[in-house]
Amino acid sequence: MHHESQTPDIHFLLAVNAAMMENWNGLAAIMELPARELVYINRHADLVAGNSDPAAVRQLLLSLPPDADKGWCKIPGSVNEAADMYFEKTEFKHGSRKFCLYRITAEPEDSMYKKQLTRELERFGALFDYASIGILVANRKGQIVMINDFALQQFGYDRGELLNQQVEMLIPRRVHGEHVKHRERFNAHPQSRPMGIGLDLFAVRKDGTEFPVEISLSHYTNEEGAFVIAYVNNITERKKAEEKVEKMNTELELMVEERTLQLRRALEELEKSKEEVTAALGKEKELSELKSRFVSMASHEFRTPLSTILSSAFLVKQYHSEEEQIKRNKHLQRIVTSVNLLTDILNDFLSVGKIEEGKVQIRPAQFNIEEHIRSVIQEVQGILKERQRIGYEHTGAAEVLLDPSLLRHIVINLLGNAIKFSGPGSTVRISTTATEEKMTLLVADEGVGISEGDQQHLFERFYRGGNVTNIQGTGLGLHIVSKYTELMNGSVSCESELGKGAVFTADFPLPLVMSE
């Protein structure tokens, strides 16, 4: 049967070399000619030379008869200098270089075996040294034990400068530490694969210059241990081509991006114009709605106190005698109350105007929160309904850093609403809690409550709940509360159900930091 001849791969030849030379029962060594530099010694050299010291082995080989290729003789320096040893010399070429294979043993070997060995060595040398890719072999310690001519040319070294050196000599110093870890992991779980998948790998020449490489790893094992084969490919030209293509792509992308940007700007200008027109129309519509709501509210809220003032003033004029002083006082009090109501309404308008114009200035100060709240509670005592009471408690730090004036307005508005929308005999609860991080203000009433739908609009200007239209109010109080709270970087929220009262909670971060 005819079999097609196949060229053994590098792994096979490495295994053949290891098996045939390392396992010889005697000394096997290779010396480069004419320099007579020793390049290889097998592991059984000590059977003849007594040790594996290269200098001793070289001296022993040089003592062999120079004019004989094989034969028996006594060899000075051998283990048994008195006994004849059999030696063989086989010269062979490896590329343009000459080598001589020496073997010394107690008995001669078959000449056919020697010819077979020579052929295998030459075949291995052809595959190894004439490969157009850099190849090096390293042991488990990372020491280079073989390297081909192509790799030597790539790195600019002589063979003697790299043999038995660490492979880290050939990679950038900045990655030495990581490479040692990767090498140890590969030795623990060896497998044939590309090295550094997804990474840009670089090698270093003898002169210190770097060049990009692709590296594939393989492995084999013999009696001496495990070895790693690295195939090193210089990809400088490919990288240049890739960079050129990438540069062209980048330039093309920049051109496309520039054209897209121009188009986007044009669209943005068009959209901006559209938005400006829409915003202007929306603003006009909003102003119109606010104007209508203001006129409606003002006409209602001003009419009642003005009518009270007018009627009370008329009636005061009717009382002349001293006995009617009580009646006069009653009407005078109604006038004062109505004037105060009008003042509060105007103050709300002024506050909203200042907020909208950005004229409200924050003036933080350190003050006693409990004393401040009790002072505000005293101010609103005059508007309490029959048997209504305000319960207050404070926990935590005594002093806070906030704007006392803005906080006063917030508390007055929240207490005023709680009193207004709660019935006689009810209790309004207010509490404050101060920690290092924040101050929390809580105001709870037992009033008419707020529907879920109304809660979504509570803090809008001029908004009033559907269940309180018969109770006086401008719809600005809670809007002012929310804006003043925001000015102090706080937040306000409401929890309520119809007929079950309402709870307003305002949180203020401490200490107060004024925003730019």
GROMACS .gro file of N, CA, C and O in nm, residues 361-471:
model
  444
  361GLN      N    1  -3.378   8.683   4.905
  361GLN     CA    2  -3.241   8.654   4.948
  361GLN      C    3  -3.242   8.564   5.070
  361GLN      O    4  -3.319   8.586   5.164
  362ILE      N    5  -3.158   8.461   5.069
  362ILE     CA    6  -3.147   8.371   5.185
  362ILE      C    7  -3.046   8.429   5.283
  362ILE      O    8  -2.934   8.462   5.245
  363ARG      N    9  -3.087   8.439   5.409
  363ARG     CA   10  -2.999   8.492   5.513
  363ARG      C   11  -2.993   8.390   5.627
  363ARG      O   12  -3.066   8.401   5.726
  364PRO      N   13  -2.908   8.289   5.614
  364PRO     CA   14  -2.900   8.185   5.717
  364PRO      C   15  -2.844   8.240   5.849
  364PRO      O   16  -2.758   8.328   5.849
  365ALA      N   17  -2.894   8.184   5.957
  365ALA     CA   18  -2.846   8.224   6.090
  365ALA      C   19  -2.865   8.107   6.186
  365ALA      O   20  -2.951   8.020   6.164
  366GLN      N   21  -2.785   8.107   6.292
  366GLN     CA   22  -2.795   8.004   6.394
  366GLN      C   23  -2.898   8.052   6.496
  366GLN      O   24  -2.887   8.162   6.552
  367PHE      N   25  -3.003   7.971   6.520
  367PHE     CA   26  -3.106   8.013   6.616
  367PHE      C   27  -3.167   7.891   6.684
  367PHE      O   28  -3.155   7.778   6.636
  368ASN      N   29  -3.235   7.918   6.797
  368ASN     CA   30  -3.301   7.813   6.874
  368ASN      C   31  -3.434   7.782   6.807
  368ASN      O   32  -3.525   7.865   6.803
  369ILE      N   33  -3.446   7.661   6.753
  369ILE     CA   34  -3.563   7.626   6.674
  369ILE      C   35  -3.690   7.621   6.758
  369ILE      O   36  -3.797   7.667   6.716
  370GLU      N   37  -3.679   7.569   6.881
  370GLU     CA   38  -3.800   7.556   6.965
  370GLU      C   39  -3.854   7.694   7.003
  370GLU      O   40  -3.975   7.720   6.994
  371GLU      N   41  -3.766   7.786   7.042
  371GLU     CA   42  -3.811   7.922   7.077
  371GLU      C   43  -3.874   7.991   6.956
  371GLU      O   44  -3.973   8.062   6.967
  372HIS      N   45  -3.813   7.969   6.839
  372HIS     CA   46  -3.862   8.033   6.717
  372HIS      C   47  -4.004   7.985   6.683
  372HIS      O   48  -4.093   8.066   6.652
  373ILE      N   49  -4.026   7.854   6.691
  373ILE     CA   50  -4.158   7.798   6.657
  373ILE      C   51  -4.263   7.844   6.758
  373ILE      O   52  -4.376   7.881   6.722
  374ARG      N   53  -4.228   7.845   6.887
  374ARG     CA   54  -4.325   7.889   6.989
  374ARG      C   55  -4.362   8.036   6.968
  374ARG      O   56  -4.476   8.076   6.992
  375SER      N   57  -4.267   8.116   6.921
  375SER     CA   58  -4.296   8.257   6.892
  375SER      C   59  -4.396   8.268   6.779
  375SER      O   60  -4.489   8.350   6.784
  376VAL      N   61  -4.380   8.186   6.673
  376VAL     CA   62  -4.475   8.187   6.561
  376VAL      C   63  -4.613   8.141   6.606
  376VAL      O   64  -4.716   8.197   6.564
  377ILE      N   65  -4.617   8.039   6.693
  377ILE     CA   66  -4.746   7.989   6.743
  377ILE      C   67  -4.820   8.100   6.817
  377ILE      O   68  -4.943   8.114   6.804
  378GLN      N   69  -4.748   8.184   6.893
  378GLN     CA   70  -4.811   8.297   6.964
  378GLN      C   71  -4.873   8.395   6.865
  378GLN      O   72  -4.981   8.450   6.890
  379GLU      N   73  -4.805   8.412   6.749
  379GLU     CA   74  -4.856   8.507   6.650
  379GLU      C   75  -4.991   8.466   6.593
  379GLU      O   76  -5.072   8.552   6.555
  380VAL      N   77  -5.014   8.334   6.579
  380VAL     CA   78  -5.138   8.289   6.515
  380VAL      C   79  -5.249   8.259   6.616
  380VAL      O   80  -5.356   8.211   6.576
  381GLN      N   81  -5.226   8.287   6.746
  381GLN     CA   82  -5.328   8.259   6.846
  381GLN      C   83  -5.457   8.335   6.817
  381GLN      O   84  -5.566   8.286   6.844
  382GLY      N   85  -5.442   8.454   6.757
  382GLY     CA   86  -5.559   8.539   6.733
  382GLY      C   87  -5.655   8.484   6.629
  382GLY      O   88  -5.770   8.528   6.622
  383ILE      N   89  -5.611   8.389   6.545
  383ILE     CA   90  -5.701   8.337   6.441
  383ILE      C   91  -5.756   8.200   6.476
  383ILE      O   92  -5.825   8.137   6.394
  384LEU      N   93  -5.724   8.149   6.599
  384LEU     CA   94  -5.778   8.020   6.640
  384LEU      C   95  -5.929   8.028   6.655
  384LEU      O   96  -5.985   8.128   6.704
  385LYS      N   97  -5.995   7.920   6.613
  385LYS     CA   98  -6.139   7.910   6.630
  385LYS      C   99  -6.172   7.868   6.773
  385LYS      O  100  -6.082   7.837   6.851
  386GLU      N  101  -6.299   7.864   6.805
  386GLU     CA  102  -6.342   7.832   6.940
  386GLU      C  103  -6.292   7.693   6.980
  386GLU      O  104  -6.309   7.596   6.908
  387ARG      N  105  -6.226   7.685   7.092
  387ARG     CA  106  -6.174   7.564   7.153
  387ARG      C  107  -6.065   7.496   7.068
  387ARG      O  108  -6.025   7.383   7.097
  388GLN      N  109  -6.019   7.562   6.965
  388GLN     CA  110  -5.905   7.506   6.891
  388GLN      C  111  -5.777   7.523   6.971
  388GLN      O  112  -5.762   7.621   7.045
  389ARG      N  113  -5.685   7.430   6.958
  389ARG     CA  114  -5.558   7.441   7.029
  389ARG      C  115  -5.445   7.391   6.937
  389ARG      O  116  -5.466   7.314   6.843
  390ILE      N  117  -5.324   7.439   6.966
  390ILE     CA  118  -5.204   7.398   6.891
  390ILE      C  119  -5.111   7.324   6.986
  390ILE      O  120  -5.072   7.378   7.090
  391GLY      N  121  -5.078   7.199   6.953
  391GLY     CA  122  -4.984   7.121   7.033
  391GLY      C  123  -4.849   7.115   6.964
  391GLY      O  124  -4.840   7.086   6.844
  392TYR      N  125  -4.742   7.145   7.037
  392TYR     CA  126  -4.608   7.148   6.976
  392TYR      C  127  -4.509   7.068   7.060
  392TYR      O  128  -4.511   7.073   7.183
  393GLU      N  129  -4.420   6.994   6.991
  393GLU     CA  130  -4.310   6.926   7.059
  393GLU      C  131  -4.187   6.927   6.968
  393GLU      O  132  -4.198   6.927   6.845
  394HIS      N  133  -4.072   6.929   7.034
  394HIS     CA  134  -3.945   6.931   6.960
  394HIS      C  135  -3.852   6.822   7.014
  394HIS      O  136  -3.847   6.797   7.135
  395THR      N  137  -3.779   6.757   6.922
  395THR     CA  138  -3.678   6.659   6.962
  395THR      C  139  -3.548   6.687   6.886
  395THR      O  140  -3.551   6.740   6.774
  396GLY      N  141  -3.437   6.651   6.948
  396GLY     CA  142  -3.308   6.667   6.881
  396GLY      C  143  -3.234   6.792   6.923
  396GLY      O  144  -3.257   6.849   7.031
  397ALA      N  145  -3.146   6.837   6.834
  397ALA     CA  146  -3.060   6.952   6.863
  397ALA      C  147  -3.142   7.077   6.888
  397ALA      O  148  -3.248   7.097   6.828
  398ALA      N  149  -3.092   7.163   6.974
  398ALA     CA  150  -3.166   7.284   7.010
  398ALA      C  151  -3.154   7.392   6.902
  398ALA      O  152  -3.250   7.465   6.876
  399GLU      N  153  -3.036   7.402   6.837
  399GLU     CA  154  -3.013   7.509   6.741
  399GLU      C  155  -2.992   7.453   6.600
  399GLU      O  156  -2.940   7.343   6.582
  400VAL      N  157  -3.035   7.534   6.502
  400VAL     CA  158  -3.020   7.496   6.361
  400VAL      C  159  -2.966   7.615   6.284
  400VAL      O  160  -2.975   7.731   6.329
  401LEU      N  161  -2.912   7.588   6.165
  401LEU     CA  162  -2.864   7.694   6.077
  401LEU      C  163  -2.956   7.699   5.955
  401LEU      O  164  -2.943   7.621   5.861
  402LEU      N  165  -3.054   7.792   5.959
  402LEU     CA  166  -3.149   7.811   5.850
  402LEU      C  167  -3.181   7.959   5.839
  402LEU      O  168  -3.127   8.042   5.916
  403ASP      N  169  -3.269   7.994   5.746
  403ASP     CA  170  -3.316   8.133   5.735
  403ASP      C  171  -3.439   8.146   5.825
  403ASP      O  172  -3.547   8.094   5.790
  404PRO      N  173  -3.429   8.212   5.939
  404PRO     CA  174  -3.542   8.218   6.033
  404PRO      C  175  -3.665   8.289   5.975
  404PRO      O  176  -3.778   8.252   6.005
  405SER      N  177  -3.643   8.390   5.889
  405SER     CA  178  -3.754   8.464   5.831
  405SER      C  179  -3.835   8.377   5.736
  405SER      O  180  -3.958   8.372   5.741
  406LEU      N  181  -3.765   8.306   5.645
  406LEU     CA  182  -3.836   8.219   5.551
  406LEU      C  183  -3.907   8.106   5.626
  406LEU      O  184  -4.020   8.070   5.592
  407LEU      N  185  -3.840   8.051   5.730
  407LEU     CA  186  -3.903   7.944   5.807
  407LEU      C  187  -4.029   7.995   5.878
  407LEU      O  188  -4.129   7.924   5.886
  408ARG      N  189  -4.024   8.120   5.925
  408ARG     CA  190  -4.141   8.179   5.991
  408ARG      C  191  -4.259   8.185   5.894
  408ARG      O  192  -4.372   8.148   5.929
  409HIS      N  193  -4.236   8.230   5.769
  409HIS     CA  194  -4.343   8.238   5.670
  409HIS      C  195  -4.400   8.100   5.641
  409HIS      O  196  -4.522   8.084   5.624
  410ILE      N  197  -4.310   7.999   5.631
  410ILE     CA  198  -4.355   7.863   5.604
  410ILE      C  199  -4.447   7.813   5.715
  410ILE      O  200  -4.557   7.761   5.690
  411VAL      N  201  -4.405   7.831   5.842
  411VAL     CA  202  -4.483   7.784   5.956
  411VAL      C  203  -4.616   7.858   5.965
  411VAL      O  204  -4.722   7.796   5.988
  412ILE      N  205  -4.614   7.989   5.944
  412ILE     CA  206  -4.739   8.068   5.951
  412ILE      C  207  -4.838   8.019   5.847
  412ILE      O  208  -4.958   8.004   5.874
  413ASN      N  209  -4.792   7.997   5.724
  413ASN     CA  210  -4.883   7.952   5.618
  413ASN      C  211  -4.940   7.814   5.648
  413ASN      O  212  -5.059   7.789   5.630
  414LEU      N  213  -4.852   7.721   5.694
  414LEU     CA  214  -4.901   7.586   5.724
  414LEU      C  215  -4.997   7.585   5.843
  414LEU      O  216  -5.101   7.519   5.839
  415LEU      N  217  -4.963   7.660   5.948
  415LEU     CA  218  -5.054   7.669   6.064
  415LEU      C  219  -5.184   7.739   6.026
  415LEU      O  220  -5.293   7.698   6.069
  416GLY      N  221  -5.174   7.845   5.946
  416GLY     CA  222  -5.294   7.918   5.904
  416GLY      C  223  -5.389   7.828   5.828
  416GLY      O  224  -5.512   7.832   5.851
  417ASN      N  225  -5.337   7.749   5.737
  417ASN     CA  226  -5.423   7.656   5.662
  417ASN      C  227  -5.483   7.552   5.755
  417ASN      O  228  -5.601   7.517   5.743
  418ALA      N  229  -5.399   7.496   5.847
  418ALA     CA  230  -5.450   7.393   5.937
  418ALA      C  231  -5.564   7.447   6.023
  418ALA      O  232  -5.665   7.378   6.045
  419ILE      N  233  -5.551   7.571   6.071
  419ILE     CA  234  -5.655   7.634   6.154
  419ILE      C  235  -5.779   7.661   6.069
  419ILE      O  236  -5.893   7.634   6.109
  420LYS      N  237  -5.757   7.715   5.947
  420LYS     CA  238  -5.867   7.757   5.860
  420LYS      C  239  -5.954   7.638   5.819
  420LYS      O  240  -6.078   7.648   5.815
  421PHE      N  241  -5.889   7.523   5.787
  421PHE     CA  242  -5.965   7.411   5.732
  421PHE      C  243  -6.003   7.307   5.836
  421PHE      O  244  -6.050   7.199   5.802
  422SER      N  245  -5.981   7.340   5.966
  422SER     CA  246  -6.023   7.251   6.076
  422SER      C  247  -6.137   7.317   6.152
  422SER      O  248  -6.146   7.441   6.159
  423GLY      N  249  -6.220   7.234   6.213
  423GLY     CA  250  -6.336   7.287   6.283
  423GLY      C  251  -6.305   7.330   6.425
  423GLY      O  252  -6.196   7.305   6.478
  424PRO      N  253  -6.403   7.394   6.493
  424PRO     CA  254  -6.388   7.433   6.633
  424PRO      C  255  -6.361   7.310   6.720
  424PRO      O  256  -6.411   7.201   6.694
  425GLY      N  257  -6.282   7.326   6.823
  425GLY     CA  258  -6.252   7.217   6.915
  425GLY      C  259  -6.145   7.120   6.865
  425GLY      O  260  -6.113   7.025   6.934
  426SER      N  261  -6.092   7.145   6.746
  426SER     CA  262  -5.991   7.053   6.691
  426SER      C  263  -5.852   7.089   6.741
  426SER      O  264  -5.829   7.196   6.797
  427THR      N  265  -5.760   6.994   6.719
  427THR     CA  266  -5.621   7.015   6.761
  427THR      C  267  -5.530   7.016   6.639
  427THR      O  268  -5.539   6.928   6.553
  428VAL      N  269  -5.443   7.117   6.633
  428VAL     CA  270  -5.341   7.123   6.527
  428VAL      C  271  -5.207   7.083   6.591
  428VAL      O  272  -5.165   7.142   6.691
  429ARG      N  273  -5.144   6.980   6.535
  429ARG     CA  274  -5.017   6.932   6.590
  429ARG      C  275  -4.901   6.982   6.503
  429ARG      O  276  -4.906   6.977   6.381
  430ILE      N  277  -4.799   7.033   6.570
  430ILE     CA  278  -4.676   7.075   6.501
  430ILE      C  279  -4.556   7.015   6.575
  430ILE      O  280  -4.554   7.015   6.699
  431SER      N  281  -4.461   6.963   6.501
  431SER     CA  282  -4.341   6.907   6.563
  431SER      C  283  -4.220   6.941   6.479
  431SER      O  284  -4.229   6.960   6.357
  432THR      N  285  -4.106   6.949   6.546
  432THR     CA  286  -3.977   6.971   6.477
  432THR      C  287  -3.877   6.868   6.530
  432THR      O  288  -3.876   6.837   6.649
  433THR      N  289  -3.794   6.818   6.439
  433THR     CA  290  -3.689   6.722   6.475
  433THR      C  291  -3.559   6.767   6.410
  433THR      O  292  -3.555   6.787   6.288
  434ALA      N  293  -3.454   6.786   6.489
  434ALA     CA  294  -3.325   6.834   6.436
  434ALA      C  295  -3.216   6.731   6.461
  434ALA      O  296  -3.198   6.686   6.574
  435THR      N  297  -3.147   6.693   6.355
  435THR     CA  298  -3.030   6.606   6.365
  435THR      C  299  -2.911   6.679   6.302
  435THR      O  300  -2.924   6.794   6.258
  436GLU      N  301  -2.798   6.611   6.294
  436GLU     CA  302  -2.681   6.673   6.229
  436GLU      C  303  -2.702   6.688   6.079
  436GLU      O  304  -2.642   6.775   6.017
  437GLU      N  305  -2.788   6.601   6.020
  437GLU     CA  306  -2.805   6.603   5.875
  437GLU      C  307  -2.922   6.690   5.828
  437GLU      O  308  -2.915   6.750   5.721
  438LYS      N  309  -3.033   6.694   5.907
  438LYS     CA  310  -3.149   6.767   5.857
  438LYS      C  311  -3.240   6.811   5.973
  438LYS      O  312  -3.229   6.763   6.086
  439MET      N  313  -3.333   6.904   5.937
  439MET     CA  314  -3.438   6.947   6.029
  439MET      C  315  -3.571   6.917   5.961
  439MET      O  316  -3.592   6.952   5.844
  440THR      N  317  -3.661   6.850   6.033
  440THR     CA  318  -3.792   6.813   5.978
  440THR      C  319  -3.901   6.888   6.051
  440THR      O  320  -3.906   6.888   6.174
  441LEU      N  321  -3.989   6.954   5.973
  441LEU     CA  322  -4.105   7.025   6.027
  441LEU      C  323  -4.229   6.949   5.985
  441LEU      O  324  -4.247   6.917   5.866
  442LEU      N  325  -4.319   6.921   6.083
  442LEU     CA  326  -4.443   6.848   6.054
  442LEU      C  327  -4.560   6.926   6.110
  442LEU      O  328  -4.559   6.967   6.227
  443VAL      N  329  -4.663   6.948   6.026
  443VAL     CA  330  -4.786   7.016   6.070
  443VAL      C  331  -4.903   6.928   6.030
  443VAL      O  332  -4.922   6.896   5.911
  444ALA      N  333  -4.985   6.884   6.131
  444ALA     CA  334  -5.097   6.794   6.105
  444ALA      C  335  -5.225   6.856   6.161
  444ALA      O  336  -5.225   6.918   6.268
  445ASP      N  337  -5.334   6.841   6.084
  445ASP     CA  338  -5.463   6.894   6.131
  445ASP      C  339  -5.570   6.786   6.126
  445ASP      O  340  -5.546   6.674   6.077
  446GLU      N  341  -5.690   6.820   6.176
  446GLU     CA  342  -5.804   6.729   6.177
  446GLU      C  343  -5.915   6.784   6.090
  446GLU      O  344  -6.033   6.769   6.119
  447GLY      N  345  -5.876   6.848   5.980
  447GLY     CA  346  -5.971   6.922   5.898
  447GLY      C  347  -6.038   6.841   5.789
  447GLY      O  348  -6.049   6.718   5.797
  448VAL      N  349  -6.079   6.911   5.683
  448VAL     CA  350  -6.162   6.853   5.577
  448VAL      C  351  -6.083   6.758   5.487
  448VAL      O  352  -6.141   6.680   5.412
  449GLY      N  353  -5.950   6.764   5.490
  449GLY     CA  354  -5.869   6.675   5.407
  449GLY      C  355  -5.860   6.723   5.262
  449GLY      O  356  -5.925   6.820   5.221
  450ILE      N  357  -5.776   6.655   5.186
  450ILE     CA  358  -5.750   6.694   5.046
  450ILE      C  359  -5.763   6.570   4.959
  450ILE      O  360  -5.706   6.465   4.991
  451SER      N  361  -5.838   6.580   4.850
  451SER     CA  362  -5.855   6.465   4.761
  451SER      C  363  -5.723   6.432   4.690
  451SER      O  364  -5.635   6.517   4.677
  452GLU      N  365  -5.715   6.308   4.641
  452GLU     CA  366  -5.593   6.264   4.570
  452GLU      C  367  -5.570   6.347   4.444
  452GLU      O  368  -5.457   6.380   4.410
  453GLY      N  369  -5.678   6.382   4.375
  453GLY     CA  370  -5.666   6.463   4.254
  453GLY      C  371  -5.615   6.603   4.284
  453GLY      O  372  -5.530   6.657   4.211
  454ASP      N  373  -5.665   6.663   4.393
  454ASP     CA  374  -5.622   6.798   4.430
  454ASP      C  375  -5.477   6.799   4.478
  454ASP      O  376  -5.406   6.900   4.461
  455GLN      N  377  -5.430   6.688   4.538
  455GLN     CA  378  -5.293   6.684   4.592
  455GLN      C  379  -5.189   6.703   4.482
  455GLN      O  380  -5.078   6.749   4.508
  456GLN      N  381  -5.224   6.668   4.358
  456GLN     CA  382  -5.128   6.681   4.248
  456GLN      C  383  -5.103   6.826   4.210
  456GLN      O  384  -5.006   6.857   4.143
  457HIS      N  385  -5.193   6.916   4.250
  457HIS     CA  386  -5.181   7.058   4.211
  457HIS      C  387  -5.168   7.151   4.331
  457HIS      O  388  -5.174   7.272   4.316
  458LEU      N  389  -5.149   7.094   4.451
  458LEU     CA  390  -5.152   7.173   4.575
  458LEU      C  391  -5.061   7.294   4.572
  458LEU      O  392  -5.096   7.401   4.624
  459PHE      N  393  -4.940   7.278   4.515
  459PHE     CA  394  -4.837   7.382   4.527
  459PHE      C  395  -4.832   7.475   4.405
  459PHE      O  396  -4.737   7.550   4.388
  460GLU      N  397  -4.935   7.470   4.321
  460GLU     CA  398  -4.942   7.560   4.206
  460GLU      C  399  -5.001   7.694   4.249
  460GLU      O  400  -5.080   7.704   4.344
  461ARG      N  401  -4.968   7.797   4.173
  461ARG     CA  402  -5.020   7.931   4.203
  461ARG      C  403  -5.172   7.936   4.184
  461ARG      O  404  -5.225   7.884   4.085
  462PHE      N  405  -5.240   7.997   4.278
  462PHE     CA  406  -5.384   8.024   4.274
  462PHE      C  407  -5.470   7.897   4.277
  462PHE      O  408  -5.590   7.904   4.252
  463TYR      N  409  -5.408   7.781   4.306
  463TYR     CA  410  -5.489   7.659   4.305
  463TYR      C  411  -5.554   7.638   4.440
  463TYR      O  412  -5.491   7.652   4.544
  464ARG      N  413  -5.682   7.602   4.434
  464ARG     CA  414  -5.755   7.573   4.557
  464ARG      C  415  -5.832   7.443   4.539
  464ARG      O  416  -5.883   7.414   4.430
  465GLY      N  417  -5.839   7.363   4.646
  465GLY     CA  418  -5.909   7.235   4.639
  465GLY      C  419  -6.057   7.253   4.612
  465GLY      O  420  -6.118   7.355   4.647
  466GLY      N  421  -6.115   7.151   4.551
  466GLY     CA  422  -6.257   7.159   4.515
  466GLY      C  423  -6.349   7.160   4.634
  466GLY      O  424  -6.465   7.203   4.623
  467ASN      N  425  -6.301   7.115   4.751
  467ASN     CA  426  -6.387   7.107   4.870
  467ASN      C  427  -6.372   7.228   4.963
  467ASN      O  428  -6.427   7.227   5.073
  468VAL      N  429  -6.296   7.334   4.921
  468VAL     CA  430  -6.276   7.449   5.010
  468VAL      C  431  -6.306   7.582   4.939
  468VAL      O  432  -6.259   7.686   4.980
  469THR      N  433  -6.382   7.573   4.831
  469THR     CA  434  -6.410   7.698   4.756
  469THR      C  435  -6.494   7.795   4.837
  469THR      O  436  -6.498   7.915   4.808
  470ASN      N  437  -6.562   7.745   4.939
  470ASN     CA  438  -6.645   7.832   5.022
  470ASN      C  439  -6.566   7.892   5.138
  470ASN      O  440  -6.621   7.964   5.221
  471ILE      N  441  -6.437   7.857   5.148
  471ILE     CA  442  -6.353   7.912   5.254
  471ILE      C  443  -6.256   8.012   5.192
  471ILE      O  444  -6.197   7.986   5.087
   0.00000   0.00000   0.00000
